[in-house]
XYZ file of C-alpha atoms in Angstrom:
575
model
C 56.546 72.211 -29.921
C 53.015 70.747 -29.792
C 51.776 68.854 -26.728
C 48.655 66.701 -26.731
C 47.055 64.706 -23.889
C 50.049 65.017 -21.568
C 49.113 65.441 -17.911
C 46.808 68.428 -17.488
C 47.617 69.710 -20.997
C 44.908 68.754 -23.492
C 46.332 70.391 -26.622
C 48.881 73.196 -26.639
C 51.464 74.737 -28.935
C 54.646 76.044 -27.309
C 56.372 78.687 -29.441
C 59.915 79.228 -28.172
C 61.881 82.367 -28.944
C 65.283 82.005 -30.646
C 66.615 83.974 -27.653
C 65.231 83.946 -24.111
C 61.855 82.283 -23.382
C 60.338 82.365 -19.893
C 57.633 79.854 -18.945
C 55.460 81.069 -16.070
C 52.169 80.187 -14.406
C 50.551 79.320 -11.105
C 51.891 76.380 -9.116
C 50.204 73.226 -10.417
C 49.198 74.814 -13.709
C 51.378 72.399 -15.697
C 54.690 74.190 -16.242
C 56.411 70.917 -15.418
C 54.631 69.314 -18.380
C 56.510 71.681 -20.703
C 59.795 70.441 -19.266
C 58.533 66.858 -19.379
C 57.578 67.266 -23.034
C 61.071 68.409 -23.899
C 62.379 65.455 -21.913
C 60.298 63.040 -23.996
C 61.580 64.583 -27.227
C 65.092 64.098 -25.868
C 64.618 60.381 -25.237
C 63.478 60.559 -21.605
C 61.680 57.700 -19.872
C 58.095 57.198 -21.015
C 55.724 57.000 -18.033
C 52.182 55.894 -18.948
C 50.945 57.810 -15.888
C 51.691 61.003 -17.850
C 48.943 60.228 -20.362
C 45.910 62.409 -19.768
C 42.980 60.543 -18.222
C 40.583 59.380 -20.932
C 43.175 59.670 -23.721
C 44.693 56.694 -25.539
C 48.132 58.252 -25.867
C 50.161 61.389 -25.228
C 51.946 62.942 -28.208
C 54.755 65.512 -28.269
C 55.982 66.946 -31.561
C 58.870 69.333 -32.014
C 60.505 71.239 -34.866
C 64.201 71.930 -34.386
C 66.116 74.212 -36.747
C 69.670 72.962 -37.348
C 72.676 74.612 -38.885
C 73.980 72.973 -42.089
C 76.319 70.081 -41.353
C 75.416 69.975 -37.653
C 76.354 66.622 -36.001
C 72.705 66.061 -35.022
C 71.594 66.536 -38.625
C 74.206 64.099 -39.902
C 73.279 61.503 -37.271
C 69.582 61.848 -38.097
C 70.255 61.444 -41.824
C 72.287 58.309 -41.075
C 69.158 56.908 -39.428
C 67.135 57.632 -42.579
C 65.533 60.901 -41.463
C 64.836 63.749 -43.888
C 65.204 67.418 -43.012
C 62.411 69.855 -43.827
C 64.084 73.029 -45.119
C 66.860 72.749 -42.529
C 64.537 71.709 -39.725
C 64.279 68.320 -38.036
C 60.804 67.108 -37.079
C 60.727 64.884 -33.984
C 57.720 63.202 -32.392
C 57.250 60.945 -29.393
C 54.104 58.972 -28.580
C 53.399 57.340 -25.223
C 50.352 55.078 -25.009
C 48.266 54.581 -21.874
C 49.433 50.941 -21.907
C 53.067 52.060 -21.669
C 54.227 51.577 -25.257
C 56.447 54.273 -26.674
C 57.243 55.227 -30.274
C 59.626 57.783 -31.725
C 59.832 59.355 -35.194
C 62.609 61.569 -36.561
C 62.314 63.245 -39.939
C 59.379 61.045 -40.932
C 61.193 57.809 -40.064
C 60.386 55.499 -37.137
C 63.515 55.204 -34.960
C 64.563 53.661 -31.636
C 64.051 55.945 -28.644
C 67.785 55.692 -27.990
C 68.423 57.791 -31.107
C 66.578 60.701 -29.478
C 68.986 60.562 -26.550
C 71.930 60.596 -28.971
C 70.534 63.669 -30.716
C 69.814 65.324 -27.372
C 73.527 65.404 -26.512
C 74.052 67.637 -29.541
C 70.887 69.741 -29.213
C 69.876 70.629 -25.657
C 71.521 70.959 -22.250
C 69.022 70.571 -19.393
C 69.816 72.185 -16.043
C 67.362 71.780 -13.201
C 67.009 71.452 -9.451
C 67.859 67.757 -9.712
C 71.151 68.732 -11.312
C 71.741 71.183 -8.461
C 71.320 68.475 -5.859
C 73.606 66.207 -7.852
C 76.304 68.875 -7.997
C 76.397 68.975 -4.205
C 78.073 65.550 -4.226
C 81.897 65.584 -4.541
C 81.875 62.734 -7.062
C 79.545 64.726 -9.329
C 81.698 67.820 -8.852
C 84.728 65.881 -10.081
C 82.757 64.756 -13.144
C 81.686 68.361 -13.749
C 85.268 69.600 -13.519
C 86.446 66.877 -15.914
C 83.727 67.823 -18.386
C 84.737 71.478 -18.196
C 88.427 70.611 -18.660
C 87.710 68.803 -21.937
C 90.521 66.918 -23.674
C 93.093 68.114 -21.133
C 91.566 65.614 -18.693
C 89.701 63.295 -21.085
C 92.847 62.099 -22.903
C 94.913 61.073 -19.826
C 91.737 59.801 -18.121
C 91.059 57.397 -20.993
C 94.614 56.056 -20.766
C 94.386 55.874 -16.983
C 91.054 54.007 -17.105
C 92.503 51.405 -19.478
C 95.576 50.842 -17.291
C 93.379 50.738 -14.180
C 91.113 48.028 -15.632
C 94.122 45.950 -16.662
C 95.684 46.351 -13.224
C 92.464 45.143 -11.582
C 92.412 42.090 -13.849
C 96.084 41.326 -13.153
C 95.562 41.706 -9.404
C 92.578 39.342 -9.445
C 94.477 36.689 -11.416
C 97.558 37.053 -9.225
C 95.498 36.720 -6.054
C 93.724 33.665 -7.426
C 96.985 31.922 -8.277
C 98.646 32.661 -4.944
C 95.677 32.040 -2.634
C 94.680 28.831 -4.394
C 98.184 27.371 -4.549
C 97.237 24.305 -2.462
C 94.118 23.555 -4.477
C 96.021 23.965 -7.713
C 98.808 21.635 -6.475
C 96.214 18.995 -5.596
C 94.627 19.426 -9.007
C 98.017 18.982 -10.666
C 98.682 15.749 -8.692
C 95.335 14.273 -9.756
C 95.995 15.173 -13.368
C 99.460 13.598 -13.306
C 98.076 10.371 -11.790
C 95.365 10.130 -14.444
C 97.688 10.962 -17.322
C 100.254 8.397 -16.084
C 97.541 5.767 -15.826
C 96.384 6.445 -19.376
C 99.963 6.603 -20.714
C 100.732 3.217 -19.151
C 98.066 1.560 -21.295
C 98.791 3.651 -24.399
C 95.236 3.395 -25.783
C 94.773 4.042 -29.481
C 91.825 5.795 -31.162
C 89.118 3.203 -32.027
C 90.964 0.426 -30.228
C 87.977 -0.439 -28.029
C 85.764 -1.087 -31.077
C 88.459 -3.189 -32.767
C 88.997 -5.305 -29.653
C 85.245 -5.848 -29.229
C 85.050 -7.164 -32.789
C 88.067 -9.401 -32.286
C 86.686 -10.830 -29.035
C 83.412 -11.596 -30.746
C 85.261 -13.392 -33.544
C 87.557 -15.381 -31.234
C 84.694 -16.422 -28.987
C 82.865 -18.049 -31.915
C 85.889 -19.336 -33.859
C 84.653 -22.941 -34.199
C 81.193 -22.052 -35.484
C 82.673 -19.466 -37.840
C 85.139 -21.983 -39.255
C 82.449 -24.626 -39.681
C 80.158 -22.182 -41.472
C 82.964 -21.019 -43.780
C 83.886 -24.598 -44.688
C 80.237 -25.534 -45.387
C 79.799 -22.467 -47.584
C 83.039 -23.247 -49.428
C 81.895 -26.832 -50.089
C 78.571 -25.597 -51.445
C 80.341 -23.266 -53.853
C 83.422 -25.225 -54.878
C 82.709 -28.840 -53.875
C 83.613 -31.049 -50.939
C 86.930 -32.943 -51.201
C 85.461 -35.746 -49.099
C 82.493 -36.092 -51.536
C 83.851 -35.834 -55.098
C 80.532 -36.928 -56.558
C 78.602 -34.092 -54.893
C 77.144 -31.227 -56.875
C 78.429 -27.689 -56.138
C 77.400 -24.234 -57.338
C 80.513 -23.691 -59.468
C 79.873 -26.911 -61.403
C 76.203 -26.091 -62.003
C 76.987 -22.547 -63.157
C 79.729 -23.821 -65.458
C 77.286 -26.293 -67.007
C 74.729 -23.561 -67.575
C 77.379 -21.379 -69.226
C 78.466 -24.182 -71.606
C 74.867 -24.909 -72.603
C 74.253 -21.319 -73.645
C 77.676 -20.737 -75.125
C 77.069 -23.427 -77.790
C 74.003 -21.653 -79.205
C 74.750 -17.975 -78.530
C 75.454 -17.277 -82.185
C 71.800 -17.899 -83.027
C 70.406 -15.181 -80.711
C 72.305 -12.152 -79.275
C 69.927 -12.006 -76.274
C 70.880 -15.517 -75.264
C 74.547 -14.626 -75.752
C 74.184 -11.731 -73.316
C 72.745 -14.088 -70.713
C 75.675 -16.436 -71.279
C 78.074 -13.556 -70.528
C 76.276 -12.736 -67.304
C 76.433 -16.414 -66.206
C 80.138 -16.354 -66.992
C 80.558 -13.313 -64.664
C 78.579 -15.134 -61.994
C 80.985 -18.073 -62.235
C 83.977 -15.764 -61.739
C 82.327 -14.153 -58.665
C 81.528 -17.569 -57.154
C 85.125 -18.668 -57.654
C 86.412 -15.497 -55.908
C 84.072 -15.927 -52.954
C 84.971 -19.597 -52.645
C 88.669 -18.653 -52.561
C 88.118 -16.050 -49.827
C 86.092 -18.545 -47.760
C 88.933 -21.035 -47.989
C 91.436 -18.376 -46.872
C 89.162 -17.216 -44.030
C 88.874 -20.759 -42.650
C 92.638 -21.266 -42.876
C 93.464 -17.889 -41.204
C 90.880 -18.064 -38.416
C 92.706 -18.066 -35.054
C 90.983 -20.091 -32.369
C 93.788 -19.563 -29.854
C 92.221 -19.274 -26.341
C 95.316 -17.439 -25.081
C 94.742 -14.645 -27.595
C 91.099 -14.427 -26.520
C 92.175 -14.113 -22.876
C 94.642 -11.345 -23.776
C 91.972 -9.442 -25.721
C 89.490 -9.656 -22.855
C 92.121 -8.499 -20.364
C 92.952 -5.472 -22.551
C 89.279 -4.637 -22.924
C 88.792 -4.783 -19.151
C 91.705 -2.387 -18.600
C 90.354 0.073 -21.185
C 86.880 -0.153 -19.636
C 88.366 0.964 -16.308
C 89.851 4.018 -18.029
C 86.480 4.825 -19.578
C 84.782 4.628 -16.169
C 87.349 6.953 -14.588
C 88.036 9.489 -17.302
C 85.372 9.122 -19.996
C 81.760 8.126 -20.349
C 79.801 5.196 -21.732
C 78.603 7.209 -24.711
C 81.988 8.614 -25.720
C 83.934 5.463 -24.872
C 87.690 5.490 -25.365
C 87.480 8.677 -27.468
C 86.286 10.558 -24.376
C 89.294 9.242 -22.419
C 91.691 10.505 -25.080
C 89.947 13.908 -25.089
C 90.274 14.084 -21.286
C 93.970 13.280 -21.584
C 94.442 16.088 -24.120
C 92.650 18.614 -21.943
C 94.451 17.383 -18.856
C 97.841 17.800 -20.501
C 97.078 21.420 -21.405
C 95.744 22.173 -17.941
C 98.789 20.563 -16.311
C 101.050 22.810 -18.373
C 99.106 25.805 -17.049
C 99.349 24.605 -13.458
C 103.031 23.729 -13.751
C 103.628 27.188 -15.180
C 102.151 28.977 -12.134
C 105.508 30.052 -10.755
C 106.485 31.511 -14.088
C 103.056 33.114 -14.453
C 103.289 34.640 -10.983
C 106.563 36.255 -11.966
C 105.068 37.610 -15.204
C 101.976 38.985 -13.443
C 104.023 40.563 -10.665
C 106.223 42.334 -13.200
C 103.172 43.508 -15.157
C 101.474 44.713 -11.969
C 104.511 46.738 -10.937
C 104.735 48.243 -14.415
C 101.051 49.166 -14.407
C 101.316 50.769 -10.974
C 104.209 52.888 -12.193
C 102.196 53.858 -15.281
C 99.157 54.717 -13.131
C 101.326 56.916 -10.917
C 102.365 59.000 -13.910
C 98.838 59.162 -15.334
C 97.295 59.991 -11.953
C 99.782 62.843 -11.560
C 98.893 64.066 -15.059
C 95.196 63.994 -14.119
C 95.855 65.928 -10.922
C 97.842 68.560 -12.803
C 95.179 68.909 -15.514
C 92.360 69.113 -12.973
C 94.231 71.683 -10.903
C 94.740 73.907 -13.940
C 91.110 73.499 -15.056
C 89.861 74.100 -11.497
C 91.577 77.490 -11.393
C 89.925 78.525 -14.658
C 86.559 77.056 -13.676
C 86.592 78.701 -10.238
C 87.581 82.071 -11.722
C 84.754 81.843 -14.287
C 82.164 80.912 -11.618
C 83.423 83.680 -9.329
C 83.030 86.179 -12.183
C 79.483 84.935 -12.783
C 78.653 85.358 -9.093
C 79.736 88.979 -9.324
C 77.088 89.362 -12.051
C 74.538 87.674 -9.770
C 74.740 90.174 -6.905
C 77.447 88.273 -5.022
C 80.403 90.556 -5.798
C 82.515 89.462 -2.839
C 81.928 85.723 -3.116
C 84.817 83.522 -4.110
C 84.638 79.946 -5.394
C 87.573 77.548 -5.218
C 88.189 73.845 -5.678
C 89.766 71.599 -3.092
C 91.646 68.849 -4.937
C 93.167 66.381 -2.505
C 94.277 62.763 -2.175
C 93.994 60.287 0.673
C 97.186 58.551 1.764
C 97.184 54.770 1.415
C 100.224 52.530 1.746
C 98.697 50.202 -0.860
C 97.976 53.025 -3.292
C 99.892 54.523 -6.199
C 102.467 57.226 -5.771
C 101.338 60.765 -6.575
C 103.390 63.771 -5.558
C 105.956 61.568 -3.831
C 103.531 59.734 -1.511
C 101.301 56.674 -1.860
C 97.621 57.604 -2.160
C 94.335 55.806 -2.660
C 93.181 55.552 -6.248
C 90.093 54.506 -8.163
C 88.738 54.217 -11.715
C 88.832 58.017 -12.180
C 92.219 58.715 -10.636
C 93.449 59.571 -7.174
C 91.753 62.953 -6.777
C 88.930 63.912 -4.440
C 87.338 67.091 -5.770
C 85.097 69.433 -3.800
C 83.696 72.867 -4.678
C 84.159 75.452 -1.902
C 82.492 78.835 -1.381
C 83.592 81.858 0.637
C 80.445 84.068 0.425
C 82.179 87.222 1.717
C 85.671 88.448 2.624
C 87.000 86.874 5.807
C 84.730 83.835 5.543
C 86.646 80.542 5.288
C 85.948 78.506 2.159
C 83.466 75.753 2.952
C 81.757 73.056 0.857
C 78.895 74.690 -1.038
C 76.369 72.347 0.583
C 77.341 73.775 3.997
C 78.657 77.240 3.248
C 75.762 78.759 1.291
C 72.255 79.869 2.152
C 69.332 78.788 -0.031
C 69.483 81.904 -2.198
C 73.271 81.816 -2.393
C 73.219 78.151 -3.325
C 70.804 78.768 -6.199
C 73.005 81.542 -7.528
C 76.157 79.455 -7.184
C 74.487 76.606 -9.014
C 73.210 78.965 -11.714
C 76.700 80.404 -12.108
C 78.083 76.874 -12.437
C 75.415 76.016 -15.001
C 76.127 79.191 -16.987
C 79.848 78.394 -17.046
C 78.979 74.904 -18.223
C 76.711 76.404 -20.857
C 79.659 78.377 -22.163
C 81.682 75.188 -22.577
C 78.862 73.012 -23.959
C 78.650 73.004 -27.788
C 74.844 72.860 -27.797
C 72.496 75.541 -29.144
C 69.701 75.319 -26.533
C 69.707 75.454 -22.721
C 66.778 74.634 -20.479
C 66.822 75.918 -16.901
C 64.082 74.456 -14.709
C 63.569 76.737 -11.679
C 67.279 77.009 -10.911
C 66.442 80.476 -9.546
C 64.573 79.003 -6.551
C 65.341 80.784 -3.303
C 66.432 83.994 -5.063
C 64.645 87.316 -4.822
C 65.039 91.085 -4.893
C 68.121 92.538 -6.523
C 69.664 89.071 -6.921
C 66.640 87.994 -8.964
C 67.140 90.953 -11.297
C 70.778 89.970 -11.772
C 69.756 86.373 -12.504
C 67.397 87.613 -15.216
C 70.033 89.919 -16.628
C 72.602 87.071 -16.748
C 70.204 84.711 -18.498
C 69.375 87.410 -21.032
C 73.074 87.881 -21.683
C 73.482 84.140 -22.230
C 70.531 84.216 -24.646
C 72.485 86.515 -26.972
C 74.634 83.536 -28.007
C 72.226 80.612 -27.492
C 68.564 79.758 -27.129
C 67.556 79.810 -23.453
C 64.328 78.401 -21.980
C 63.631 79.104 -18.296
C 60.786 77.831 -16.119
C 60.512 80.445 -13.379
C 58.355 81.925 -10.632
C 60.320 85.187 -10.543
C 58.890 88.241 -12.336
C 62.362 89.825 -12.266
C 63.614 86.915 -14.406
C 60.546 86.712 -16.667
C 60.785 90.457 -17.448
C 64.104 89.912 -19.216
C 62.672 87.263 -21.544
C 62.244 87.911 -25.259
C 59.042 85.852 -25.064
C 56.919 84.924 -22.082
C 54.662 81.860 -22.152
C 51.832 81.425 -19.670
C 50.752 77.948 -18.662
C 47.203 78.406 -17.387
C 44.779 75.893 -15.918
C 41.037 76.047 -16.456
C 38.287 73.962 -14.881
C 35.149 73.093 -16.831
C 32.915 71.080 -14.568
C 34.882 67.974 -13.658
C 37.437 68.480 -16.440
C 40.713 70.313 -15.802
C 42.780 71.569 -18.711
C 45.936 73.593 -19.103
C 46.923 75.633 -22.121
C 49.966 77.632 -23.184
C 49.612 81.246 -24.306
C 52.145 83.712 -25.670
C 51.874 86.867 -23.568
C 52.172 90.274 -25.178
C 51.386 93.831 -24.191
C 48.707 94.114 -21.541
C 48.531 90.343 -20.973
C 52.189 90.199 -20.072
C 51.877 93.115 -17.663
C 48.943 91.362 -15.968
C 50.958 88.126 -15.557
C 53.972 89.983 -14.168
C 51.639 91.790 -11.785
C 50.249 88.464 -10.593
C 53.767 87.128 -10.099
C 54.727 90.252 -8.137
C 51.723 90.684 -5.869
C 49.329 87.851 -6.579
C 46.870 90.452 -7.945
C 46.646 91.069 -11.674
C 44.746 94.369 -11.272
C 46.835 95.943 -8.516
C 47.898 99.375 -9.732
C 51.051 99.228 -7.654
C 51.924 95.792 -9.067
C 51.171 97.012 -12.591
C 53.459 99.982 -12.141
C 56.201 97.722 -10.831
C 55.668 95.278 -13.731
C 55.918 98.076 -16.268
C 59.042 99.334 -14.538
C 60.602 95.834 -14.681
C 59.872 95.514 -18.388
C 61.222 98.971 -19.130
C 64.406 98.288 -17.155
C 64.921 94.943 -18.911
C 64.440 96.521 -22.349
C 66.829 99.329 -21.494
C 69.405 96.802 -20.281
C 69.109 94.845 -23.538
């Protein structure tokens, strides 16, 4: 991994061992930046404050070797990435302005893809995780993760039934508590629908009535105009000597018809005049019919206006001026559907009640299955953690799980009694520790000293590591509060874990660092007003000097050097 312009690190290359790598250095030297760099490669939050002062951007690049067909490799290839001889190249850039970019296998990708790959590549265990594991809710999640499909399968079914039960309960409560409001709503809908049904409006009727009213209101002028137009086209019976359009057109047609044989062009005009005569005759006939059919009955006009007034009232109540009568009919359609829903409340209440009772019975069975699966997994988990504690200089400590339920008359039935339940079941899970024989088991947050707590948490993390299908584990100072013989056992246990996986540990303990296959020193230097940190692989004399510093704070102390050499020799012999 290469780190540039990140915090106090100007430019450094971090070479991790395939086995156990220990990262050491003085407090404030920048060891945290190594962890932060890994976090960025794994899709962690990009904080522009991490960018080194004076730099435009911080860049972290990593090369991860993957086994053929690994899920992470397949997911990266789906995103368009290319592997370099079985290795995946990942880079993350964070600008001083806060912008973040990610590249995988030479392809620009969303940062979220890094987080997806991280689930398959690295498990991070740090002091933050320790504090989280002190909470019972987190302990239940940890137990479920350890149990695997034995809990995951019934939990998925339980969660689905739980969500449906919540939805049914909300709908049932709404129907029952709002019964009065819904009854009032139903009465208003019935009144409106009855009022509309009494008039039986038809689609487009308002426009038709408006046109009819306009015609009836001007019947005399319309009739007079039609008669005048008819006389102009076909002649006036009261003035037989008058000239009309039909007569003139007929005369024009006869004049041309007599000479059409002499010129085809003139014949064509004669044909067109003949067509004009036919059209005039048709129009004249329609005008005559219009005048005869025109109804000037004032009673009909009064009836039309009364109907229009009634429809206008409906539009004001149930429609709008823009939509007119169509909006009233749409309201009636919606109102009818809504009234069916409201009238069906009693039936719906019965359906929901039956579904609720069925879901509660189903949840009871699933909650019991979860309790049984968690109890079985808790026994295995506790035995594994207890065995790890024996390897961490706590041979008499015993870890157990307390899995309990809280009684609640409104809850689901588990084990023959009603208990409170939630989205993850009815179980309250808490990790207990008895540090020595005769000591009562107590919650680990209360029953363990600082050093014991660190070892318990490390044991839990190691057990998790055994169940996690990832090739790399990062432990960030989970050995805090441990010293002496216990520290040696912590180092020995991490070295044992490193035989089957890659392990990276940030530590202050020389007893832990001595067991590492590779030790990296993060060292800070000051050049005038500029502070830089670099990362160095320690070998031979340099490693002895660093272990001496970690032991006694003095690199050149002969006693510390002898102790450092003894630690290294013991670790190598143990390997």
